[in-house]
CSV table of C-alpha atoms and ligand atoms in Angstrom, one decimal:
chain,number,residue,atom,x,y,z
Z,3,UNK,CA,-14.1,2.4,-13.2
Z,4,UNK,CA,-12.0,1.1,-16.1
Z,5,UNK,CA,-10.9,-1.9,-14.1
Z,6,UNK,CA,-14.5,-2.8,-13.2
Z,7,UNK,CA,-15.5,-2.8,-16.9
Z,8,UNK,CA,-12.6,-5.1,-17.7
Z,9,UNK,CA,-13.7,-7.4,-14.9
Z,10,UNK,CA,-17.3,-7.4,-16.2
Z,11,UNK,CA,-16.0,-8.3,-19.6
Z,12,UNK,CA,-13.8,-11.0,-18.3
Z,13,UNK,CA,-16.6,-12.6,-16.2
Z,14,UNK,CA,-18.9,-12.4,-19.2
Z,15,UNK,CA,-16.4,-14.2,-21.2
Z,16,UNK,CA,-16.0,-16.8,-18.5
Z,17,UNK,CA,-12.3,-16.4,-18.2
Z,18,UNK,CA,-11.4,-16.2,-14.6
Z,19,UNK,CA,-7.6,-15.6,-14.7
Z,20,UNK,CA,-6.4,-12.3,-13.3
Z,21,UNK,CA,-3.7,-12.2,-16.0
Z,22,UNK,CA,-6.4,-12.1,-18.6
Z,23,UNK,CA,-8.4,-9.5,-16.6
Z,24,UNK,CA,-5.3,-7.2,-16.7
Z,25,UNK,CA,-5.2,-7.6,-20.5
Z,26,UNK,CA,-2.5,-7.9,-23.0
Z,27,UNK,CA,-2.1,-4.1,-23.4
Z,28,UNK,CA,-1.3,-3.9,-19.7
Z,29,UNK,CA,1.3,-6.5,-20.0
Z,30,UNK,CA,2.8,-4.7,-22.9
Z,31,UNK,CA,2.7,-1.3,-21.1
Z,32,UNK,CA,4.3,-2.9,-18.1
Z,33,UNK,CA,7.3,-4.3,-19.9
Z,34,UNK,CA,7.7,-1.2,-22.0
Z,35,UNK,CA,7.6,1.0,-19.0
Z,36,UNK,CA,10.4,-1.0,-17.4
Z,37,UNK,CA,12.5,-0.9,-20.5
Z,38,UNK,CA,12.0,2.9,-20.7
Z,39,UNK,CA,13.2,3.3,-17.1
Z,40,UNK,CA,16.1,0.9,-17.9
Z,41,UNK,CA,17.0,3.0,-21.0
Z,42,UNK,CA,16.9,6.2,-19.0
Z,43,UNK,CA,19.5,5.0,-16.6
Z,44,UNK,CA,21.6,3.0,-19.1
Z,45,UNK,CA,22.0,5.9,-21.5
Z,46,UNK,CA,23.0,8.3,-18.8
Z,47,UNK,CA,25.8,5.8,-17.9
Z,48,UNK,CA,26.7,5.6,-21.6
Z,49,UNK,CA,27.1,9.4,-21.8
Z,50,UNK,CA,29.5,9.3,-18.9
Z,51,UNK,CA,31.4,6.3,-20.3
Z,52,UNK,CA,31.8,8.1,-23.6
Z,53,UNK,CA,33.1,11.2,-21.9
Z,54,UNK,CA,30.2,13.4,-23.2
Z,55,UNK,CA,29.8,14.5,-19.6
Z,56,UNK,CA,32.0,14.2,-16.5
Z,57,UNK,CA,32.1,10.8,-14.9
Z,58,UNK,CA,30.2,10.9,-11.6
Z,59,UNK,CA,31.0,7.7,-9.7
Z,60,UNK,CA,28.1,7.9,-7.2
Z,61,UNK,CA,25.6,8.7,-10.0
Z,62,UNK,CA,27.0,5.9,-12.2
Z,63,UNK,CA,26.8,3.4,-9.3
Z,64,UNK,CA,23.2,4.4,-8.5
Z,65,UNK,CA,22.1,4.0,-12.1
Z,66,UNK,CA,23.9,0.7,-12.3
Z,67,UNK,CA,22.0,-0.5,-9.3
Z,68,UNK,CA,18.7,0.6,-10.9
Z,69,UNK,CA,19.5,-1.2,-14.1
Z,70,UNK,CA,20.4,-4.3,-12.2
Z,71,UNK,CA,17.0,-4.2,-10.4
Z,72,UNK,CA,15.0,-3.3,-13.5
Z,73,UNK,CA,16.6,-6.1,-15.5
Z,74,UNK,CA,14.8,-8.6,-13.3
Z,75,UNK,CA,11.4,-7.1,-14.0
Z,76,UNK,CA,10.3,-7.2,-17.6
Z,77,UNK,CA,10.2,-10.9,-18.0
Z,78,UNK,CA,6.8,-11.4,-16.4
Z,79,UNK,CA,5.3,-8.9,-18.8
Z,80,UNK,CA,6.0,-11.2,-21.7
Z,81,UNK,CA,2.7,-12.9,-21.1
Z,82,UNK,CA,1.7,-15.5,-23.6
Z,83,UNK,CA,-0.5,-14.0,-26.3
Z,84,UNK,CA,1.0,-10.5,-25.9
Z,85,UNK,CA,2.9,-10.5,-29.1
Z,86,UNK,CA,0.0,-8.3,-30.3
Z,87,UNK,CA,-1.7,-5.6,-28.3
Z,88,UNK,CA,-5.2,-4.3,-28.7
Z,89,UNK,CA,-4.3,-0.6,-28.6
Z,90,UNK,CA,-0.7,-0.6,-27.7
Z,91,UNK,CA,1.9,-1.2,-30.4
Z,92,UNK,CA,4.7,-3.7,-29.6
Z,93,UNK,CA,7.8,-4.7,-31.4
Z,94,UNK,CA,8.0,-8.0,-29.5
Z,95,UNK,CA,8.4,-10.8,-32.1
Z,96,UNK,CA,6.5,-14.0,-31.8
Z,97,UNK,CA,9.8,-15.9,-31.6
Z,98,UNK,CA,9.8,-14.8,-27.9
Z,99,UNK,CA,7.2,-17.4,-27.3
Z,100,UNK,CA,8.3,-20.0,-29.9
Z,101,UNK,CA,11.9,-20.0,-28.8
Z,102,UNK,CA,11.2,-19.3,-25.1
Z,103,UNK,CA,14.4,-21.1,-23.9
Z,104,UNK,CA,16.6,-18.9,-25.9
Z,105,UNK,CA,14.7,-15.8,-24.9
Z,106,UNK,CA,15.0,-16.8,-21.2
Z,107,UNK,CA,18.7,-17.3,-21.6
Z,108,UNK,CA,19.1,-13.9,-23.1
Z,109,UNK,CA,17.0,-12.2,-20.4
Z,110,UNK,CA,19.1,-14.0,-17.8
Z,111,UNK,CA,22.2,-12.7,-19.5
Z,112,UNK,CA,20.9,-9.2,-19.1
Z,113,UNK,CA,20.3,-9.8,-15.4
Z,114,UNK,CA,23.7,-11.3,-14.9
Z,115,UNK,CA,25.7,-8.7,-16.9
Z,116,UNK,CA,23.7,-5.9,-15.1
Z,117,UNK,CA,24.5,-7.4,-11.7
Z,118,UNK,CA,28.2,-7.5,-12.7
Z,119,UNK,CA,28.1,-3.9,-13.8
Z,120,UNK,CA,26.5,-2.8,-10.5
Z,121,UNK,CA,29.2,-4.7,-8.5
Z,122,UNK,CA,32.0,-3.2,-10.6
Z,123,UNK,CA,30.6,0.3,-10.2
Z,124,UNK,CA,31.4,0.2,-6.5
Z,125,UNK,CA,35.1,-0.2,-7.1
Z,126,UNK,CA,36.2,0.4,-10.7
Z,127,UNK,CA,36.9,3.7,-12.2
Z,128,UNK,CA,35.6,4.9,-15.5
Z,129,UNK,CA,38.1,3.0,-17.7
Z,130,UNK,CA,37.5,-0.2,-15.8
Z,131,UNK,CA,33.7,0.2,-16.2
Z,132,UNK,CA,33.9,0.4,-19.9
Z,133,UNK,CA,34.2,-3.3,-20.3
Z,134,UNK,CA,31.2,-4.1,-18.0
Z,135,UNK,CA,29.1,-1.5,-19.6
Z,136,UNK,CA,29.8,-2.9,-23.0
Z,137,UNK,CA,28.8,-6.4,-21.9
Z,138,UNK,CA,25.4,-5.1,-20.8
Z,139,UNK,CA,25.0,-3.2,-24.1
Z,140,UNK,CA,25.8,-6.5,-25.9
Z,141,UNK,CA,23.1,-8.3,-23.9
Z,142,UNK,CA,20.6,-5.6,-25.0
Z,143,UNK,CA,21.6,-5.7,-28.6
Z,144,UNK,CA,21.7,-9.5,-29.1
Z,145,UNK,CA,18.2,-9.9,-27.7
Z,146,UNK,CA,16.9,-7.0,-29.8
Z,147,UNK,CA,18.5,-8.6,-32.9
Z,148,UNK,CA,16.7,-11.8,-32.4
Z,149,UNK,CA,13.5,-10.9,-30.7
Z,150,UNK,CA,12.6,-7.3,-31.5
Z,151,UNK,CA,11.0,-6.1,-34.7
Z,152,UNK,CA,13.2,-3.7,-36.7
Z,153,UNK,CA,12.1,-0.1,-36.6
I,396,ASC,C1,20.7,1.8,-25.5
I,396,ASC,C2,19.5,1.4,-26.0
I,396,ASC,C3,19.5,0.1,-26.4
I,396,ASC,C4,20.9,-0.4,-26.1
I,396,ASC,C5,21.6,-1.0,-27.3
I,396,ASC,C6,22.9,-1.5,-26.9
I,396,ASC,O1,21.0,2.8,-25.0
I,396,ASC,O2,18.4,2.1,-26.1
I,396,ASC,O3,18.6,-0.6,-26.9
I,396,ASC,O4,21.6,0.7,-25.6
I,396,ASC,O5,21.6,-0.1,-28.3
I,396,ASC,O6,23.6,-1.9,-28.0
């Protein structure tokens, strides 16, 4: 029902692209959903790394796999024009689209560091994983510093 209205609106506007039909709010929701899922898994690993709950190697490895898979996904949600939503708030800064090369480099760093953590999680113990976990956290933070609006 909702989708058909969007389609009607898009056809009326003469804009045939499906990306436009999905709308900027959908792109924003898509990437935010992925980042939420990423955070859910990443924070649980952090709680184990910090010793606030017992280290569970299998659980940690599963979460690291998930983070590595999720890290590859948000990029396509940063659709041009989605620095502002219609109804969905976003903290994505316009610099993402002005300085796209730098943004891409940072997203790739997240992908690479997450993949390294997932590999390490198969063999390393908790102390060994601290380093790899920290490198993913740094990738999160440096991108937020440059490309996410402050709270
Ligand atoms: C988190 C979270 C982030 C990152 C970042 C790492 O758990 O929500 O955005 O880690 O704080 O420095």
